[in-house]
Amino acid sequence: MVTLDFKTLTVPVGILRILEVIFTCITFSLVASAYYTTNSFWAWCMFTWCFCFCVTIFILVLELTSLNSKLPISWDDFTTSFAMLATLMVLTASLLYSIIFTCSGCGRQIAACVISFLTFILYAVEVGLTRAKPGEISGFLSTVPGLLKVLEAFVACIIFICLDFTIYSTHPGLQWCVAVYSICFIFALLVIILTIGRLLSRFPAPFNKVLIACNVLAVLMYITAVIIWPVYSFRDRQRPNSCPVICPWNIIIVVSFLTCVNLIAYIVDTVYSFKLVFFTTQT
């Protein structure tokens, strides 16, 4: 039996999700009405707003009809991880669209950027509301280490999008960096899938300690990538005189920056996980 629970729409999180649906709808409507282009970054921005719009409606409908309790997944982990993912995706889309596709006389594009940044704030507030507070019993993805796993996987995806095969294919050092991004991404994605699918209890080893060991290994691997990627990428390569926003030189800088971001994320993840396992457990 399907039972309607209208309280899910009146609680703070429900109100936030309704606003998110409205704002994402307005954003992609303004962008679509401005002009259409086959540019991959424009397509990414449109996909982001449409994807967040559809999934947020999906969450609202399932919670309104109480069907979320019948799904064989950890619903709290799913909604929290999606809110974190949507926060990162909308922030990226807002920055890309405002940098590449707006101008001083582009009224619709500017309005879309403003509403998109407001949508980012809404999703960020939702993450803050759904995140597990100290002392609460909740799923792993609702904790800081779990949210960091979503961040790490997302940053790795952006790195993959920016990678140019012609740059790293001839350098073993750069190929090692790509291997670092891939291995760490697979592990982060595996943790997310196991958590949402409620499969952590079947893990054949102490999950928390395995997680710390893998985080330490990821930190060491990313330290090498932070050093090797810029050394080999910029060797014998000078910045061209004509370098627009999207050019190989700038893409290399973006990958270098995102590598540092993920290194910091893994360090914080390791420290926080170590604190939760060895200090919180003892107390």
PDB file of C-alpha atoms in Angstrom:
ATOM      1  CA  MET A   1       0.000   0.000   0.000  1.00  0.00           C
ATOM      2  CA  VAL A   2       1.206   3.474  -0.909  1.00  0.00           C
ATOM      3  CA  THR A   3       0.699   6.016   1.859  1.00  0.00           C
ATOM      4  CA  LEU A   4       1.189   9.729   1.316  1.00  0.00           C
ATOM      5  CA  ASP A   5       3.356  11.467   3.899  1.00  0.00           C
ATOM      6  CA  PHE A   6       3.027  15.205   3.320  1.00  0.00           C
ATOM      7  CA  LYS A   7       5.260  15.942   6.301  1.00  0.00           C
ATOM      8  CA  THR A   8       8.253  15.090   4.100  1.00  0.00           C
ATOM      9  CA  LEU A   9       7.459  18.221   2.071  1.00  0.00           C
ATOM     10  CA  THR A  10       7.147  20.571   5.043  1.00  0.00           C
ATOM     11  CA  VAL A  11      10.291  19.661   6.979  1.00  0.00           C
ATOM     12  CA  PRO A  12      13.378  21.846   6.268  1.00  0.00           C
ATOM     13  CA  VAL A  13      15.010  19.223   4.041  1.00  0.00           C
ATOM     14  CA  GLY A  14      11.799  18.792   2.052  1.00  0.00           C
ATOM     15  CA  ILE A  15      11.453  22.537   1.525  1.00  0.00           C
ATOM     16  CA  LEU A  16      15.057  22.714   0.378  1.00  0.00           C
ATOM     17  CA  ARG A  17      14.460  19.957  -2.160  1.00  0.00           C
ATOM     18  CA  ILE A  18      11.377  21.698  -3.536  1.00  0.00           C
ATOM     19  CA  LEU A  19      13.419  24.883  -3.990  1.00  0.00           C
ATOM     20  CA  GLU A  20      16.196  22.866  -5.637  1.00  0.00           C
ATOM     21  CA  VAL A  21      13.718  21.469  -8.167  1.00  0.00           C
ATOM     22  CA  ILE A  22      12.398  24.946  -8.941  1.00  0.00           C
ATOM     23  CA  PHE A  23      15.827  26.559  -9.228  1.00  0.00           C
ATOM     24  CA  THR A  24      17.355  23.837 -11.414  1.00  0.00           C
ATOM     25  CA  CYS A  25      14.314  23.963 -13.682  1.00  0.00           C
ATOM     26  CA  ILE A  26      14.631  27.744 -14.046  1.00  0.00           C
ATOM     27  CA  THR A  27      18.368  27.449 -14.677  1.00  0.00           C
ATOM     28  CA  PHE A  28      18.290  24.948 -17.519  1.00  0.00           C
ATOM     29  CA  SER A  29      15.244  26.688 -19.006  1.00  0.00           C
ATOM     30  CA  LEU A  30      17.113  30.006 -19.144  1.00  0.00           C
ATOM     31  CA  VAL A  31      20.207  28.340 -20.603  1.00  0.00           C
ATOM     32  CA  ALA A  32      18.198  26.439 -23.207  1.00  0.00           C
ATOM     33  CA  SER A  33      16.298  29.579 -24.240  1.00  0.00           C
ATOM     34  CA  ALA A  34      19.499  31.625 -24.572  1.00  0.00           C
ATOM     35  CA  TYR A  35      21.152  29.503 -27.263  1.00  0.00           C
ATOM     36  CA  TYR A  36      22.216  25.965 -28.092  1.00  0.00           C
ATOM     37  CA  THR A  37      25.756  24.794 -28.772  1.00  0.00           C
ATOM     38  CA  THR A  38      27.501  21.456 -29.210  1.00  0.00           C
ATOM     39  CA  ASN A  39      30.313  22.513 -26.871  1.00  0.00           C
ATOM     40  CA  SER A  40      31.060  19.677 -24.428  1.00  0.00           C
ATOM     41  CA  PHE A  41      31.230  22.039 -21.447  1.00  0.00           C
ATOM     42  CA  TRP A  42      27.798  23.454 -22.308  1.00  0.00           C
ATOM     43  CA  ALA A  43      26.486  19.882 -22.533  1.00  0.00           C
ATOM     44  CA  TRP A  44      28.026  19.072 -19.141  1.00  0.00           C
ATOM     45  CA  CYS A  45      26.337  22.086 -17.535  1.00  0.00           C
ATOM     46  CA  MET A  46      22.947  21.202 -19.013  1.00  0.00           C
ATOM     47  CA  PHE A  47      23.338  17.576 -17.977  1.00  0.00           C
ATOM     48  CA  THR A  48      24.170  18.664 -14.422  1.00  0.00           C
ATOM     49  CA  TRP A  49      21.076  20.809 -13.976  1.00  0.00           C
ATOM     50  CA  CYS A  50      18.752  18.278 -15.649  1.00  0.00           C
ATOM     51  CA  PHE A  51      20.256  15.353 -13.713  1.00  0.00           C
ATOM     52  CA  CYS A  52      19.906  17.116 -10.344  1.00  0.00           C
ATOM     53  CA  PHE A  53      16.362  18.205 -11.248  1.00  0.00           C
ATOM     54  CA  CYS A  54      15.273  14.641 -12.091  1.00  0.00           C
ATOM     55  CA  VAL A  55      16.932  12.895  -9.146  1.00  0.00           C
ATOM     56  CA  THR A  56      15.631  15.470  -6.650  1.00  0.00           C
ATOM     57  CA  ILE A  57      12.082  14.970  -7.940  1.00  0.00           C
ATOM     58  CA  PHE A  58      12.643  11.212  -7.719  1.00  0.00           C
ATOM     59  CA  ILE A  59      13.667  11.568  -4.050  1.00  0.00           C
ATOM     60  CA  LEU A  60      10.681  13.810  -3.259  1.00  0.00           C
ATOM     61  CA  VAL A  61       8.204  11.408  -4.859  1.00  0.00           C
ATOM     62  CA  LEU A  62       9.597   8.324  -3.117  1.00  0.00           C
ATOM     63  CA  GLU A  63       9.589  10.011   0.280  1.00  0.00           C
ATOM     64  CA  LEU A  64       6.099  11.438  -0.275  1.00  0.00           C
ATOM     65  CA  THR A  65       4.721   7.991  -1.144  1.00  0.00           C
ATOM     66  CA  SER A  66       6.849   6.230   1.535  1.00  0.00           C
ATOM     67  CA  LEU A  67       8.233   3.913  -1.167  1.00  0.00           C
ATOM     68  CA  ASN A  68      11.781   4.763  -0.109  1.00  0.00           C
ATOM     69  CA  SER A  69      11.423   2.440   2.891  1.00  0.00           C
ATOM     70  CA  LYS A  70      10.734  -0.487   0.548  1.00  0.00           C
ATOM     71  CA  LEU A  71      13.937  -0.094  -1.456  1.00  0.00           C
ATOM     72  CA  PRO A  72      16.788  -2.525  -0.646  1.00  0.00           C
ATOM     73  CA  ILE A  73      19.287   0.288  -0.184  1.00  0.00           C
ATOM     74  CA  SER A  74      20.438   2.596   2.574  1.00  0.00           C
ATOM     75  CA  TRP A  75      18.159   5.551   1.813  1.00  0.00           C
ATOM     76  CA  ASP A  76      19.900   8.038   4.135  1.00  0.00           C
ATOM     77  CA  ASP A  77      23.280   7.204   2.599  1.00  0.00           C
ATOM     78  CA  PHE A  78      21.835   7.579  -0.886  1.00  0.00           C
ATOM     79  CA  THR A  79      20.208  10.974  -0.275  1.00  0.00           C
ATOM     80  CA  THR A  80      23.204  12.391   1.583  1.00  0.00           C
ATOM     81  CA  SER A  81      25.701  11.212  -1.028  1.00  0.00           C
ATOM     82  CA  PHE A  82      23.490  12.576  -3.809  1.00  0.00           C
ATOM     83  CA  ALA A  83      23.231  15.958  -2.057  1.00  0.00           C
ATOM     84  CA  MET A  84      27.029  16.041  -1.812  1.00  0.00           C
ATOM     85  CA  LEU A  85      27.401  15.020  -5.458  1.00  0.00           C
ATOM     86  CA  ALA A  86      24.818  17.599  -6.574  1.00  0.00           C
ATOM     87  CA  THR A  87      26.620  20.299  -4.578  1.00  0.00           C
ATOM     88  CA  LEU A  88      29.878  19.573  -6.387  1.00  0.00           C
ATOM     89  CA  MET A  89      28.264  19.182  -9.812  1.00  0.00           C
ATOM     90  CA  VAL A  90      26.224  22.393  -9.585  1.00  0.00           C
ATOM     91  CA  LEU A  91      29.223  24.350  -8.291  1.00  0.00           C
ATOM     92  CA  THR A  92      31.321  23.089 -11.213  1.00  0.00           C
ATOM     93  CA  ALA A  93      28.574  23.857 -13.734  1.00  0.00           C
ATOM     94  CA  SER A  94      28.059  27.329 -12.273  1.00  0.00           C
ATOM     95  CA  LEU A  95      31.762  28.166 -12.528  1.00  0.00           C
ATOM     96  CA  LEU A  96      32.154  26.725 -16.017  1.00  0.00           C
ATOM     97  CA  TYR A  97      29.089  28.448 -17.421  1.00  0.00           C
ATOM     98  CA  SER A  98      29.910  31.798 -15.844  1.00  0.00           C
ATOM     99  CA  ILE A  99      33.523  31.704 -17.127  1.00  0.00           C
ATOM    100  CA  ILE A 100      32.933  30.363 -20.638  1.00  0.00           C
ATOM    101  CA  PHE A 101      29.422  31.337 -21.733  1.00  0.00           C
ATOM    102  CA  THR A 102      28.554  34.661 -20.100  1.00  0.00           C
ATOM    103  CA  CYS A 103      29.271  38.242 -21.153  1.00  0.00           C
ATOM    104  CA  SER A 104      28.387  41.718 -19.934  1.00  0.00           C
ATOM    105  CA  GLY A 105      25.343  41.912 -22.200  1.00  0.00           C
ATOM    106  CA  CYS A 106      24.101  38.334 -21.733  1.00  0.00           C
ATOM    107  CA  GLY A 107      21.117  38.849 -19.472  1.00  0.00           C
ATOM    108  CA  ARG A 108      19.717  35.306 -19.538  1.00  0.00           C
ATOM    109  CA  GLN A 109      23.130  33.715 -19.054  1.00  0.00           C
ATOM    110  CA  ILE A 110      23.904  35.948 -16.076  1.00  0.00           C
ATOM    111  CA  ALA A 111      20.506  35.187 -14.526  1.00  0.00           C
ATOM    112  CA  ALA A 112      21.116  31.460 -15.049  1.00  0.00           C
ATOM    113  CA  CYS A 113      24.500  31.721 -13.313  1.00  0.00           C
ATOM    114  CA  VAL A 114      23.023  33.571 -10.340  1.00  0.00           C
ATOM    115  CA  ILE A 115      20.236  31.010  -9.895  1.00  0.00           C
ATOM    116  CA  SER A 116      22.706  28.159 -10.366  1.00  0.00           C
ATOM    117  CA  PHE A 117      24.919  29.499  -7.582  1.00  0.00           C
ATOM    118  CA  LEU A 118      21.828  29.796  -5.371  1.00  0.00           C
ATOM    119  CA  THR A 119      21.047  26.162  -6.201  1.00  0.00           C
ATOM    120  CA  PHE A 120      24.568  25.229  -5.132  1.00  0.00           C
ATOM    121  CA  ILE A 121      23.934  26.922  -1.777  1.00  0.00           C
ATOM    122  CA  LEU A 122      20.674  24.991  -1.361  1.00  0.00           C
ATOM    123  CA  TYR A 123      22.366  21.641  -1.954  1.00  0.00           C
ATOM    124  CA  ALA A 124      25.235  22.613   0.367  1.00  0.00           C
ATOM    125  CA  VAL A 125      22.725  23.451   3.113  1.00  0.00           C
ATOM    126  CA  GLU A 126      21.022  20.092   2.524  1.00  0.00           C
ATOM    127  CA  VAL A 127      24.369  18.347   3.019  1.00  0.00           C
ATOM    128  CA  GLY A 128      24.762  20.216   6.304  1.00  0.00           C
ATOM    129  CA  LEU A 129      21.274  19.196   7.460  1.00  0.00           C
ATOM    130  CA  THR A 130      21.554  15.533   6.487  1.00  0.00           C
ATOM    131  CA  ARG A 131      25.149  15.028   7.586  1.00  0.00           C
ATOM    132  CA  ALA A 132      25.524  12.886  10.679  1.00  0.00           C
ATOM    133  CA  LYS A 133      26.130  14.905  13.822  1.00  0.00           C
ATOM    134  CA  PRO A 134      28.643  13.750  16.477  1.00  0.00           C
ATOM    135  CA  GLY A 135      27.133  10.930  18.518  1.00  0.00           C
ATOM    136  CA  GLU A 136      24.422  10.088  15.997  1.00  0.00           C
ATOM    137  CA  ILE A 137      24.014   6.557  14.640  1.00  0.00           C
ATOM    138  CA  SER A 138      23.887   6.795  10.866  1.00  0.00           C
ATOM    139  CA  GLY A 139      25.229   5.358   7.655  1.00  0.00           C
ATOM    140  CA  PHE A 140      28.844   5.777   6.627  1.00  0.00           C
ATOM    141  CA  LEU A 141      28.146   8.198   3.768  1.00  0.00           C
ATOM    142  CA  SER A 142      26.435  10.576   6.202  1.00  0.00           C
ATOM    143  CA  THR A 143      29.717  11.033   8.076  1.00  0.00           C
ATOM    144  CA  VAL A 144      32.587  13.320   7.118  1.00  0.00           C
ATOM    145  CA  PRO A 145      34.743  10.446   5.752  1.00  0.00           C
ATOM    146  CA  GLY A 146      31.778   9.258   3.671  1.00  0.00           C
ATOM    147  CA  LEU A 147      31.179  12.717   2.214  1.00  0.00           C
ATOM    148  CA  LEU A 148      34.888  12.976   1.481  1.00  0.00           C
ATOM    149  CA  LYS A 149      34.653   9.725  -0.489  1.00  0.00           C
ATOM    150  CA  VAL A 150      32.041  11.368  -2.730  1.00  0.00           C
ATOM    151  CA  LEU A 151      34.321  14.406  -3.113  1.00  0.00           C
ATOM    152  CA  GLU A 152      37.324  12.234  -3.974  1.00  0.00           C
ATOM    153  CA  ALA A 153      35.397  10.277  -6.604  1.00  0.00           C
ATOM    154  CA  PHE A 154      33.955  13.434  -8.147  1.00  0.00           C
ATOM    155  CA  VAL A 155      37.313  15.205  -8.369  1.00  0.00           C
ATOM    156  CA  ALA A 156      38.779  12.096 -10.006  1.00  0.00           C
ATOM    157  CA  CYS A 157      35.963  12.166 -12.593  1.00  0.00           C
ATOM    158  CA  ILE A 158      36.775  15.795 -13.437  1.00  0.00           C
ATOM    159  CA  ILE A 159      40.451  14.845 -13.785  1.00  0.00           C
ATOM    160  CA  PHE A 160      39.502  12.041 -16.206  1.00  0.00           C
ATOM    161  CA  ILE A 161      37.484  14.510 -18.290  1.00  0.00           C
ATOM    162  CA  CYS A 162      40.475  16.846 -18.519  1.00  0.00           C
ATOM    163  CA  LEU A 163      43.082  14.209 -19.364  1.00  0.00           C
ATOM    164  CA  ASP A 164      44.511  14.354 -22.868  1.00  0.00           C
ATOM    165  CA  PHE A 165      45.789  11.029 -24.199  1.00  0.00           C
ATOM    166  CA  THR A 166      48.381  12.749 -26.384  1.00  0.00           C
ATOM    167  CA  ILE A 167      49.972  14.304 -23.295  1.00  0.00           C
ATOM    168  CA  TYR A 168      50.347  11.304 -21.005  1.00  0.00           C
ATOM    169  CA  SER A 169      50.627   8.444 -23.522  1.00  0.00           C
ATOM    170  CA  THR A 170      54.354   8.971 -24.174  1.00  0.00           C
ATOM    171  CA  HIS A 171      55.491   9.539 -20.578  1.00  0.00           C
ATOM    172  CA  PRO A 172      55.649   6.620 -18.095  1.00  0.00           C
ATOM    173  CA  GLY A 173      55.549   9.117 -15.220  1.00  0.00           C
ATOM    174  CA  LEU A 174      52.267  10.604 -16.423  1.00  0.00           C
ATOM    175  CA  GLN A 175      50.892   7.123 -17.014  1.00  0.00           C
ATOM    176  CA  TRP A 176      51.646   6.390 -13.354  1.00  0.00           C
ATOM    177  CA  CYS A 177      49.641   9.478 -12.395  1.00  0.00           C
ATOM    178  CA  VAL A 178      46.686   8.247 -14.459  1.00  0.00           C
ATOM    179  CA  ALA A 179      46.992   4.875 -12.709  1.00  0.00           C
ATOM    180  CA  VAL A 180      46.907   6.673  -9.335  1.00  0.00           C
ATOM    181  CA  TYR A 181      43.735   8.547 -10.300  1.00  0.00           C
ATOM    182  CA  SER A 182      42.112   5.351 -11.576  1.00  0.00           C
ATOM    183  CA  ILE A 183      42.984   3.078  -8.629  1.00  0.00           C
ATOM    184  CA  CYS A 184      41.883   5.603  -6.004  1.00  0.00           C
ATOM    185  CA  PHE A 185      38.694   6.373  -7.945  1.00  0.00           C
ATOM    186  CA  ILE A 186      37.757   2.691  -8.177  1.00  0.00           C
ATOM    187  CA  PHE A 187      38.263   2.253  -4.442  1.00  0.00           C
ATOM    188  CA  ALA A 188      36.183   5.339  -3.561  1.00  0.00           C
ATOM    189  CA  LEU A 189      33.407   4.238  -5.933  1.00  0.00           C
ATOM    190  CA  LEU A 190      33.469   0.722  -4.464  1.00  0.00           C
ATOM    191  CA  VAL A 191      33.049   2.105  -0.943  1.00  0.00           C
ATOM    192  CA  ILE A 192      30.084   4.227  -2.060  1.00  0.00           C
ATOM    193  CA  ILE A 193      28.378   1.296  -3.806  1.00  0.00           C
ATOM    194  CA  LEU A 194      28.914  -1.097  -0.881  1.00  0.00           C
ATOM    195  CA  THR A 195      27.549   1.460   1.564  1.00  0.00           C
ATOM    196  CA  ILE A 196      24.413   2.321  -0.397  1.00  0.00           C
ATOM    197  CA  GLY A 197      23.803  -1.358  -1.143  1.00  0.00           C
ATOM    198  CA  ARG A 198      24.102  -2.266   2.558  1.00  0.00           C
ATOM    199  CA  LEU A 199      26.894  -4.714   1.805  1.00  0.00           C
ATOM    200  CA  LEU A 200      29.503  -3.519   4.304  1.00  0.00           C
ATOM    201  CA  SER A 201      28.402  -6.147   6.829  1.00  0.00           C
ATOM    202  CA  ARG A 202      29.486  -8.843   4.364  1.00  0.00           C
ATOM    203  CA  PHE A 203      32.953  -7.370   3.975  1.00  0.00           C
ATOM    204  CA  PRO A 204      35.425 -10.157   4.917  1.00  0.00           C
ATOM    205  CA  ALA A 205      37.695  -7.857   6.985  1.00  0.00           C
ATOM    206  CA  PRO A 206      37.298  -4.987   9.506  1.00  0.00           C
ATOM    207  CA  PHE A 207      36.052  -2.289   7.149  1.00  0.00           C
ATOM    208  CA  ASN A 208      37.228   0.711   9.186  1.00  0.00           C
ATOM    209  CA  LYS A 209      40.808  -0.508   9.407  1.00  0.00           C
ATOM    210  CA  VAL A 210      40.908  -1.511   5.739  1.00  0.00           C
ATOM    211  CA  LEU A 211      39.569   1.941   4.901  1.00  0.00           C
ATOM    212  CA  ILE A 212      42.356   3.635   6.867  1.00  0.00           C
ATOM    213  CA  ALA A 213      45.018   1.467   5.216  1.00  0.00           C
ATOM    214  CA  CYS A 214      43.681   2.266   1.748  1.00  0.00           C
ATOM    215  CA  ASN A 215      43.474   5.983   2.591  1.00  0.00           C
ATOM    216  CA  VAL A 216      47.113   5.995   3.725  1.00  0.00           C
ATOM    217  CA  LEU A 217      48.102   4.249   0.494  1.00  0.00           C
ATOM    218  CA  ALA A 218      46.057   6.769  -1.511  1.00  0.00           C
ATOM    219  CA  VAL A 219      47.803   9.666   0.246  1.00  0.00           C
ATOM    220  CA  LEU A 220      51.221   8.230  -0.613  1.00  0.00           C
ATOM    221  CA  MET A 221      50.200   7.624  -4.216  1.00  0.00           C
ATOM    222  CA  TYR A 222      48.735  11.116  -4.620  1.00  0.00           C
ATOM    223  CA  ILE A 223      51.894  12.674  -3.166  1.00  0.00           C
ATOM    224  CA  THR A 224      53.828  11.116  -6.036  1.00  0.00           C
ATOM    225  CA  ALA A 225      51.208  12.327  -8.525  1.00  0.00           C
ATOM    226  CA  VAL A 226      51.341  15.882  -7.159  1.00  0.00           C
ATOM    227  CA  ILE A 227      55.084  15.915  -7.839  1.00  0.00           C
ATOM    228  CA  ILE A 228      55.289  13.889 -11.055  1.00  0.00           C
ATOM    229  CA  TRP A 229      52.336  15.337 -13.005  1.00  0.00           C
ATOM    230  CA  PRO A 230      53.537  18.982 -13.219  1.00  0.00           C
ATOM    231  CA  VAL A 231      57.200  17.951 -13.669  1.00  0.00           C
ATOM    232  CA  TYR A 232      56.512  15.822 -16.752  1.00  0.00           C
ATOM    233  CA  SER A 233      53.537  17.821 -18.073  1.00  0.00           C
ATOM    234  CA  PHE A 234      55.338  21.171 -18.209  1.00  0.00           C
ATOM    235  CA  ARG A 235      58.713  19.767 -19.337  1.00  0.00           C
ATOM    236  CA  ASP A 236      59.695  21.279 -22.696  1.00  0.00           C
ATOM    237  CA  ARG A 237      56.262  22.879 -22.890  1.00  0.00           C
ATOM    238  CA  GLN A 238      55.786  26.646 -22.840  1.00  0.00           C
ATOM    239  CA  ARG A 239      52.560  28.542 -22.526  1.00  0.00           C
ATOM    240  CA  PRO A 240      51.388  29.549 -26.007  1.00  0.00           C
ATOM    241  CA  ASN A 241      50.899  33.224 -26.799  1.00  0.00           C
ATOM    242  CA  SER A 242      47.284  32.565 -27.718  1.00  0.00           C
ATOM    243  CA  CYS A 243      45.764  30.493 -24.926  1.00  0.00           C
ATOM    244  CA  PRO A 244      41.981  30.826 -24.459  1.00  0.00           C
ATOM    245  CA  VAL A 245      40.109  29.519 -21.448  1.00  0.00           C
ATOM    246  CA  ILE A 246      40.033  26.009 -22.919  1.00  0.00           C
ATOM    247  CA  CYS A 247      43.541  25.175 -24.123  1.00  0.00           C
ATOM    248  CA  PRO A 248      45.973  22.306 -23.320  1.00  0.00           C
ATOM    249  CA  TRP A 249      48.151  24.494 -21.100  1.00  0.00           C
ATOM    250  CA  ASN A 250      45.235  25.543 -18.898  1.00  0.00           C
ATOM    251  CA  ILE A 251      43.935  21.973 -18.792  1.00  0.00           C
ATOM    252  CA  ILE A 252      47.289  20.791 -17.438  1.00  0.00           C
ATOM    253  CA  ILE A 253      47.073  23.450 -14.725  1.00  0.00           C
ATOM    254  CA  VAL A 254      43.536  22.314 -13.865  1.00  0.00           C
ATOM    255  CA  VAL A 255      44.658  18.682 -13.518  1.00  0.00           C
ATOM    256  CA  SER A 256      47.590  19.761 -11.324  1.00  0.00           C
ATOM    257  CA  PHE A 257      45.272  21.793  -9.104  1.00  0.00           C
ATOM    258  CA  LEU A 258      42.678  19.014  -8.822  1.00  0.00           C
ATOM    259  CA  THR A 259      45.430  16.532  -7.948  1.00  0.00           C
ATOM    260  CA  CYS A 260      46.379  18.767  -5.007  1.00  0.00           C
ATOM    261  CA  VAL A 261      42.696  19.037  -4.021  1.00  0.00           C
ATOM    262  CA  ASN A 262      42.306  15.264  -3.920  1.00  0.00           C
ATOM    263  CA  LEU A 263      45.540  14.884  -1.962  1.00  0.00           C
ATOM    264  CA  ILE A 264      44.200  17.265   0.684  1.00  0.00           C
ATOM    265  CA  ALA A 265      40.871  15.401   0.695  1.00  0.00           C
ATOM    266  CA  TYR A 266      42.593  12.048   1.252  1.00  0.00           C
ATOM    267  CA  ILE A 267      44.765  13.500   4.046  1.00  0.00           C
ATOM    268  CA  VAL A 268      41.707  14.898   5.842  1.00  0.00           C
ATOM    269  CA  ASP A 269      39.861  11.633   5.198  1.00  0.00           C
ATOM    270  CA  THR A 270      42.715   9.615   6.702  1.00  0.00           C
ATOM    271  CA  VAL A 271      43.044  11.814   9.781  1.00  0.00           C
ATOM    272  CA  TYR A 272      39.290  11.873  10.410  1.00  0.00           C
ATOM    273  CA  SER A 273      38.920   8.099   9.906  1.00  0.00           C
ATOM    274  CA  PHE A 274      41.887   7.446  12.193  1.00  0.00           C
ATOM    275  CA  LYS A 275      40.288   9.644  14.853  1.00  0.00           C
ATOM    276  CA  LEU A 276      36.908   7.894  14.563  1.00  0.00           C
ATOM    277  CA  VAL A 277      38.371   4.382  14.748  1.00  0.00           C
ATOM    278  CA  PHE A 278      41.133   4.693  17.344  1.00  0.00           C
ATOM    279  CA  PHE A 279      39.923   7.543  19.563  1.00  0.00           C
ATOM    280  CA  THR A 280      36.113   7.533  19.420  1.00  0.00           C
ATOM    281  CA  THR A 281      36.008   3.742  19.828  1.00  0.00           C
ATOM    282  CA  GLN A 282      38.260   3.832  22.877  1.00  0.00           C
ATOM    283  CA  THR A 283      36.152   6.467  24.593  1.00  0.00           C
TER     284      THR A 283
END
